Amino acid sequence: MPNDRLRDAILRNGLTPVAVAERIGVDAKTVERWITQNRTPYPRHRHAIAAMVREDVPYLWPEAVTPERASKIGQSELVQLYSRRSSVPNDLWRRLIERAEQRIDVLAYAGLFLVEQDPMLVDVLRQKGLDGVTVNILLGDPTSAAIERRSVEEGAPGVMAAKIRQVQGYYKRLDDAPGVNVLYHDTTLYNSIYRFDDEMLVNMHVLGFPAPHAPVMHLRKLNGGDLFRTYSDSFDRILGVSKRRPGDEVAA
């Protein structure tokens, strides 16, 4: 069977097998065999091609990275572990947001702290959208049972829904911003996820503790790793079921 994923990725990036071969220093016929005969390149060539076409090695060559190897690489994706979210430096949040060139993803119930610690955040996100960055902000539906359950578990009934309605006032200013989507979900969150291109902050949820007092992992994506991909896949699943609710108090 041919490697259709590799063929598609090469063409999608405006490349040809000859161009790929020239860039990585191999014969064009070798690249053709990688495509038509689904041969697996050496690791150095796999990583070079994956970077060239902006895809993960496991996506292009699913059998090339064993689960054990993916787990080992995943350990190296952990840049820093913070014992609580309040320990994450504000300048790290600012740097990750400012450097993002392709996507900014926010998955939380409210994430009110983001706009409170940076009064210019909404303006920055608007400009990011204008610059071609895709911004997806997924907030909890304040009318959902999952939201009230979280508030009760934290010993503060009604507070989470109030926080969401408060943060809506900030994000309302992004209604007409190109490239920016503010959507709502009613899923049970086990983590809040903040992605900035190939870096991510994952705020783990702990029963009975508010998010500022729960640990945060700073992850940086590595080709072949499975830790970053686990959380990016989780975000994408929730993005797929998130909705706009125009005309009421949770309007996007």
mmCIF file of C-alpha atoms in Angstrom:
data_model
loop_
_atom_site.group_PDB
_atom_site.id
_atom_site.type_symbol
_atom_site.label_atom_id
_atom_site.label_comp_id
_atom_site.label_asym_id
_atom_site.label_seq_id
_atom_site.Cartn_x
_atom_site.Cartn_y
_atom_site.Cartn_z
ATOM 1 C CA MET A 1 0.000 0.000 0.000
ATOM 2 C CA PRO A 2 1.310 3.482 -0.811
ATOM 3 C CA ASN A 3 1.842 6.020 1.951
ATOM 4 C CA ASP A 4 -1.036 8.339 1.070
ATOM 5 C CA ARG A 5 -0.522 10.454 4.188
ATOM 6 C CA LEU A 6 3.023 11.262 3.154
ATOM 7 C CA ARG A 7 1.992 11.955 -0.443
ATOM 8 C CA ASP A 8 -0.814 14.268 0.694
ATOM 9 C CA ALA A 9 1.387 16.127 3.183
ATOM 10 C CA ILE A 10 4.059 16.751 0.550
ATOM 11 C CA LEU A 11 1.568 18.043 -2.015
ATOM 12 C CA ARG A 12 -0.346 20.096 0.566
ATOM 13 C CA ASN A 13 2.835 22.011 1.331
ATOM 14 C CA GLY A 14 3.512 22.775 -2.317
ATOM 15 C CA LEU A 15 6.401 20.308 -2.524
ATOM 16 C CA THR A 16 7.378 17.452 -4.845
ATOM 17 C CA PRO A 17 9.367 14.271 -4.175
ATOM 18 C CA VAL A 18 12.274 15.872 -6.026
ATOM 19 C CA ALA A 19 12.141 18.972 -3.804
ATOM 20 C CA VAL A 20 11.988 16.831 -0.664
ATOM 21 C CA ALA A 21 14.920 14.743 -1.856
ATOM 22 C CA GLU A 22 17.013 17.836 -2.503
ATOM 23 C CA ARG A 23 16.297 19.281 0.927
ATOM 24 C CA ILE A 24 17.262 16.176 2.884
ATOM 25 C CA GLY A 25 20.067 14.987 0.611
ATOM 26 C CA VAL A 26 18.740 11.735 -0.836
ATOM 27 C CA ASP A 27 17.885 10.487 -4.316
ATOM 28 C CA ALA A 28 14.438 11.412 -5.650
ATOM 29 C CA LYS A 29 13.749 7.726 -6.374
ATOM 30 C CA THR A 30 14.231 7.005 -2.668
ATOM 31 C CA VAL A 31 11.494 9.501 -1.770
ATOM 32 C CA GLU A 32 9.260 7.931 -4.438
ATOM 33 C CA ARG A 33 9.734 4.528 -2.788
ATOM 34 C CA TRP A 34 8.847 5.997 0.585
ATOM 35 C CA ILE A 35 5.561 7.087 -0.989
ATOM 36 C CA THR A 36 4.640 4.370 -3.477
ATOM 37 C CA GLN A 37 6.015 1.378 -1.569
ATOM 38 C CA ASN A 38 5.433 2.756 1.929
ATOM 39 C CA ARG A 39 9.049 2.224 2.891
ATOM 40 C CA THR A 40 10.124 3.716 6.213
ATOM 41 C CA PRO A 41 12.982 6.266 6.084
ATOM 42 C CA TYR A 42 15.790 6.422 8.605
ATOM 43 C CA PRO A 43 14.844 8.339 11.779
ATOM 44 C CA ARG A 44 16.836 11.440 10.769
ATOM 45 C CA HIS A 45 14.967 11.596 7.461
ATOM 46 C CA ARG A 46 11.588 10.978 9.128
ATOM 47 C CA HIS A 47 12.100 13.892 11.468
ATOM 48 C CA ALA A 48 13.337 16.178 8.683
ATOM 49 C CA ILE A 49 10.338 15.408 6.482
ATOM 50 C CA ALA A 50 7.856 15.711 9.342
ATOM 51 C CA ALA A 51 9.221 19.161 10.152
ATOM 52 C CA MET A 52 9.148 20.104 6.476
ATOM 53 C CA VAL A 53 5.485 19.181 6.000
ATOM 54 C CA ARG A 54 4.427 20.194 9.530
ATOM 55 C CA GLU A 55 3.076 16.806 10.568
ATOM 56 C CA ASP A 56 3.868 14.353 13.367
ATOM 57 C CA VAL A 57 6.108 11.374 12.663
ATOM 58 C CA PRO A 58 3.486 8.895 14.025
ATOM 59 C CA TYR A 59 0.891 10.367 11.638
ATOM 60 C CA LEU A 60 3.111 9.906 8.577
ATOM 61 C CA TRP A 61 4.560 6.541 9.677
ATOM 62 C CA PRO A 62 2.235 4.975 12.305
ATOM 63 C CA GLU A 63 4.383 1.859 12.684
ATOM 64 C CA ALA A 64 7.702 3.687 12.934
ATOM 65 C CA VAL A 65 7.427 4.742 16.581
ATOM 66 C CA THR A 66 6.710 2.018 19.126
ATOM 67 C CA PRO A 67 4.469 2.820 22.120
ATOM 68 C CA GLU A 68 7.497 2.435 24.384
ATOM 69 C CA ARG A 69 9.521 4.913 22.324
ATOM 70 C CA ALA A 70 6.591 7.366 22.122
ATOM 71 C CA SER A 71 6.267 7.223 25.910
ATOM 72 C CA LYS A 72 9.976 7.871 26.331
ATOM 73 C CA ILE A 73 9.848 10.874 24.005
ATOM 74 C CA GLY A 74 6.733 12.057 25.816
ATOM 75 C CA GLN A 75 8.703 12.302 29.043
ATOM 76 C CA SER A 76 11.029 14.751 27.307
ATOM 77 C CA GLU A 77 8.032 16.883 26.289
ATOM 78 C CA LEU A 78 7.628 17.946 29.929
ATOM 79 C CA VAL A 79 9.461 21.261 30.223
ATOM 80 C CA GLN A 80 8.396 22.157 33.760
ATOM 81 C CA LEU A 81 5.974 20.980 36.416
ATOM 82 C CA TYR A 82 4.466 23.627 38.677
ATOM 83 C CA SER A 83 2.874 22.462 41.915
ATOM 84 C CA ARG A 84 0.054 24.981 41.458
ATOM 85 C CA ARG A 85 -1.204 27.279 38.711
ATOM 86 C CA SER A 86 -0.569 30.348 40.810
ATOM 87 C CA SER A 87 3.160 29.496 40.595
ATOM 88 C CA VAL A 88 3.269 29.802 36.800
ATOM 89 C CA PRO A 89 5.064 33.102 36.045
ATOM 90 C CA ASN A 90 2.879 35.745 34.419
ATOM 91 C CA ASP A 91 5.610 36.478 31.905
ATOM 92 C CA LEU A 92 5.464 32.841 30.718
ATOM 93 C CA TRP A 93 1.775 33.234 29.850
ATOM 94 C CA ARG A 94 2.578 36.514 28.098
ATOM 95 C CA ARG A 95 5.495 35.052 26.155
ATOM 96 C CA LEU A 96 3.538 32.029 24.947
ATOM 97 C CA ILE A 97 0.645 34.190 23.767
ATOM 98 C CA GLU A 98 2.827 36.756 22.040
ATOM 99 C CA ARG A 99 4.946 34.170 20.218
ATOM 100 C CA ALA A 100 2.039 32.099 18.891
ATOM 101 C CA GLU A 101 1.935 32.246 15.091
ATOM 102 C CA GLN A 102 -0.557 29.538 14.141
ATOM 103 C CA ARG A 103 -3.003 28.758 16.939
ATOM 104 C CA ILE A 104 -4.039 29.748 20.415
ATOM 105 C CA ASP A 105 -6.390 27.330 22.161
ATOM 106 C CA VAL A 106 -8.052 27.879 25.513
ATOM 107 C CA LEU A 107 -10.146 25.154 27.142
ATOM 108 C CA ALA A 108 -11.498 25.984 30.578
ATOM 109 C CA TYR A 109 -14.706 26.510 32.443
ATOM 110 C CA ALA A 110 -14.080 30.231 32.905
ATOM 111 C CA GLY A 111 -10.363 30.998 32.765
ATOM 112 C CA LEU A 112 -11.149 34.363 34.312
ATOM 113 C CA PHE A 113 -7.593 34.738 35.608
ATOM 114 C CA LEU A 114 -6.294 35.231 32.056
ATOM 115 C CA VAL A 115 -8.139 38.491 31.499
ATOM 116 C CA GLU A 116 -7.625 39.599 35.093
ATOM 117 C CA GLN A 117 -3.839 39.216 35.009
ATOM 118 C CA ASP A 118 -3.513 40.849 31.579
ATOM 119 C CA PRO A 119 -5.975 43.709 30.890
ATOM 120 C CA MET A 120 -4.729 43.863 27.286
ATOM 121 C CA LEU A 121 -5.384 40.176 26.542
ATOM 122 C CA VAL A 122 -8.573 40.729 24.540
ATOM 123 C CA ASP A 123 -6.851 43.308 22.333
ATOM 124 C CA VAL A 124 -3.898 40.965 21.849
ATOM 125 C CA LEU A 125 -6.195 38.088 20.831
ATOM 126 C CA ARG A 126 -8.014 40.339 18.366
ATOM 127 C CA GLN A 127 -4.714 41.335 16.778
ATOM 128 C CA LYS A 128 -3.587 37.710 16.700
ATOM 129 C CA GLY A 129 -6.727 36.858 14.724
ATOM 130 C CA LEU A 130 -6.011 39.696 12.305
ATOM 131 C CA ASP A 131 -2.470 38.363 11.898
ATOM 132 C CA GLY A 132 -3.780 34.960 10.799
ATOM 133 C CA VAL A 133 -3.597 33.074 14.091
ATOM 134 C CA THR A 134 -6.572 30.790 14.748
ATOM 135 C CA VAL A 135 -7.892 31.500 18.246
ATOM 136 C CA ASN A 136 -10.339 29.040 19.846
ATOM 137 C CA ILE A 137 -11.682 29.873 23.299
ATOM 138 C CA LEU A 138 -13.861 27.137 24.773
ATOM 139 C CA LEU A 139 -15.770 28.133 27.902
ATOM 140 C CA GLY A 140 -18.169 26.149 30.028
ATOM 141 C CA ASP A 141 -21.885 26.620 29.429
ATOM 142 C CA PRO A 142 -22.947 28.356 32.669
ATOM 143 C CA THR A 143 -26.363 26.656 32.492
ATOM 144 C CA SER A 144 -24.955 23.110 32.354
ATOM 145 C CA ALA A 145 -25.030 20.613 35.198
ATOM 146 C CA ALA A 146 -21.259 20.047 34.881
ATOM 147 C CA ILE A 147 -20.601 23.663 35.833
ATOM 148 C CA GLU A 148 -22.708 23.579 38.972
ATOM 149 C CA ARG A 149 -21.252 20.204 39.941
ATOM 150 C CA ARG A 150 -17.756 21.685 39.782
ATOM 151 C CA SER A 151 -18.821 24.616 41.966
ATOM 152 C CA VAL A 152 -20.310 22.286 44.547
ATOM 153 C CA GLU A 153 -17.174 20.136 44.581
ATOM 154 C CA GLU A 154 -15.119 23.253 45.294
ATOM 155 C CA GLY A 155 -17.490 24.204 48.125
ATOM 156 C CA ALA A 156 -18.810 27.315 46.349
ATOM 157 C CA PRO A 157 -22.194 26.632 44.698
ATOM 158 C CA GLY A 158 -23.007 29.027 41.865
ATOM 159 C CA VAL A 159 -19.561 30.613 41.751
ATOM 160 C CA MET A 160 -18.294 28.938 38.560
ATOM 161 C CA ALA A 161 -21.328 30.009 36.531
ATOM 162 C CA ALA A 162 -20.881 33.549 37.840
ATOM 163 C CA LYS A 163 -17.225 33.536 36.750
ATOM 164 C CA ILE A 164 -18.195 32.418 33.257
ATOM 165 C CA ARG A 165 -20.767 35.173 32.935
ATOM 166 C CA GLN A 166 -18.168 37.638 34.135
ATOM 167 C CA VAL A 167 -15.573 36.551 31.580
ATOM 168 C CA GLN A 168 -18.207 36.746 28.841
ATOM 169 C CA GLY A 169 -18.182 40.491 29.280
ATOM 170 C CA TYR A 170 -14.536 40.543 28.209
ATOM 171 C CA TYR A 171 -14.829 38.134 25.291
ATOM 172 C CA LYS A 172 -17.967 39.838 23.983
ATOM 173 C CA ARG A 173 -15.578 42.349 22.461
ATOM 174 C CA LEU A 174 -14.301 39.593 20.175
ATOM 175 C CA ASP A 175 -17.671 38.951 18.527
ATOM 176 C CA ASP A 176 -16.571 40.372 15.173
ATOM 177 C CA ALA A 177 -12.877 39.477 15.412
ATOM 178 C CA PRO A 178 -11.677 37.487 12.372
ATOM 179 C CA GLY A 179 -10.068 34.168 13.207
ATOM 180 C CA VAL A 180 -11.357 34.200 16.795
ATOM 181 C CA ASN A 181 -13.990 31.725 17.988
ATOM 182 C CA VAL A 182 -15.597 31.856 21.426
ATOM 183 C CA LEU A 183 -17.576 28.659 21.947
ATOM 184 C CA TYR A 184 -19.270 26.834 24.826
ATOM 185 C CA HIS A 185 -19.154 23.235 26.019
ATOM 186 C CA ASP A 186 -20.898 21.201 28.711
ATOM 187 C CA THR A 187 -18.274 18.496 29.152
ATOM 188 C CA THR A 188 -16.714 17.412 32.421
ATOM 189 C CA LEU A 189 -13.174 18.782 32.378
ATOM 190 C CA TYR A 190 -10.366 16.779 33.893
ATOM 191 C CA ASN A 191 -7.850 19.418 32.820
ATOM 192 C CA SER A 192 -7.873 22.971 31.564
ATOM 193 C CA ILE A 193 -5.742 23.209 28.430
ATOM 194 C CA TYR A 194 -3.947 26.285 27.101
ATOM 195 C CA ARG A 195 -2.134 25.682 23.810
ATOM 196 C CA PHE A 196 0.148 28.089 21.970
ATOM 197 C CA ASP A 197 1.412 26.464 18.746
ATOM 198 C CA ASP A 198 3.707 23.668 19.923
ATOM 199 C CA GLU A 199 3.722 24.610 23.605
ATOM 200 C CA MET A 200 0.992 23.961 26.132
ATOM 201 C CA LEU A 201 0.090 24.565 29.750
ATOM 202 C CA VAL A 202 -2.130 21.862 31.241
ATOM 203 C CA ASN A 203 -3.841 22.747 34.515
ATOM 204 C CA MET A 204 -4.804 19.443 36.127
ATOM 205 C CA HIS A 205 -8.068 19.396 38.070
ATOM 206 C CA VAL A 206 -8.043 17.955 41.581
ATOM 207 C CA LEU A 207 -11.265 17.125 43.415
ATOM 208 C CA GLY A 208 -11.981 19.669 46.115
ATOM 209 C CA PHE A 209 -9.279 22.119 45.023
ATOM 210 C CA PRO A 210 -9.839 25.229 42.891
ATOM 211 C CA ALA A 211 -7.746 25.390 39.712
ATOM 212 C CA PRO A 212 -5.227 27.971 41.019
ATOM 213 C CA HIS A 213 -4.127 25.426 43.635
ATOM 214 C CA ALA A 214 -3.799 22.472 41.233
ATOM 215 C CA PRO A 215 -0.623 21.463 39.338
ATOM 216 C CA VAL A 216 0.304 22.697 35.867
ATOM 217 C CA MET A 217 2.456 20.947 33.267
ATOM 218 C CA HIS A 218 4.371 23.006 30.733
ATOM 219 C CA LEU A 219 4.704 20.831 27.625
ATOM 220 C CA ARG A 220 6.598 21.342 24.377
ATOM 221 C CA LYS A 221 5.735 19.127 21.442
ATOM 222 C CA LEU A 222 8.350 16.680 20.151
ATOM 223 C CA ASN A 223 7.957 14.586 17.022
ATOM 224 C CA GLY A 224 7.028 11.057 18.026
ATOM 225 C CA GLY A 225 6.005 11.954 21.571
ATOM 226 C CA ASP A 226 2.605 11.019 22.933
ATOM 227 C CA LEU A 227 2.125 13.302 25.951
ATOM 228 C CA PHE A 228 1.506 16.569 24.102
ATOM 229 C CA ARG A 229 -0.643 14.733 21.559
ATOM 230 C CA THR A 230 -2.833 13.268 24.305
ATOM 231 C CA TYR A 231 -3.921 16.727 25.434
ATOM 232 C CA SER A 232 -4.121 18.260 21.959
ATOM 233 C CA ASP A 233 -6.422 15.403 20.912
ATOM 234 C CA SER A 234 -8.548 16.031 23.999
ATOM 235 C CA PHE A 235 -8.879 19.694 23.070
ATOM 236 C CA ASP A 236 -9.866 18.832 19.499
ATOM 237 C CA ARG A 237 -12.562 16.423 20.696
ATOM 238 C CA ILE A 238 -14.159 19.089 22.863
ATOM 239 C CA LEU A 239 -13.802 21.681 20.099
ATOM 240 C CA GLY A 240 -15.808 19.337 17.885
ATOM 241 C CA VAL A 241 -18.805 19.368 20.246
ATOM 242 C CA SER A 242 -18.617 23.009 21.383
ATOM 243 C CA LYS A 243 -21.331 25.393 20.196
ATOM 244 C CA ARG A 244 -22.245 29.006 19.747
ATOM 245 C CA ARG A 245 -25.365 30.107 21.580
ATOM 246 C CA PRO A 246 -26.475 33.421 20.056
ATOM 247 C CA GLY A 247 -29.321 35.401 21.476
ATOM 248 C CA ASP A 248 -28.973 34.563 25.154
ATOM 249 C CA GLU A 249 -26.606 35.114 28.063
ATOM 250 C CA VAL A 250 -24.056 32.622 26.740
ATOM 251 C CA ALA A 251 -23.921 34.100 23.266
ATOM 252 C CA ALA A 252 -20.518 33.845 21.625
#
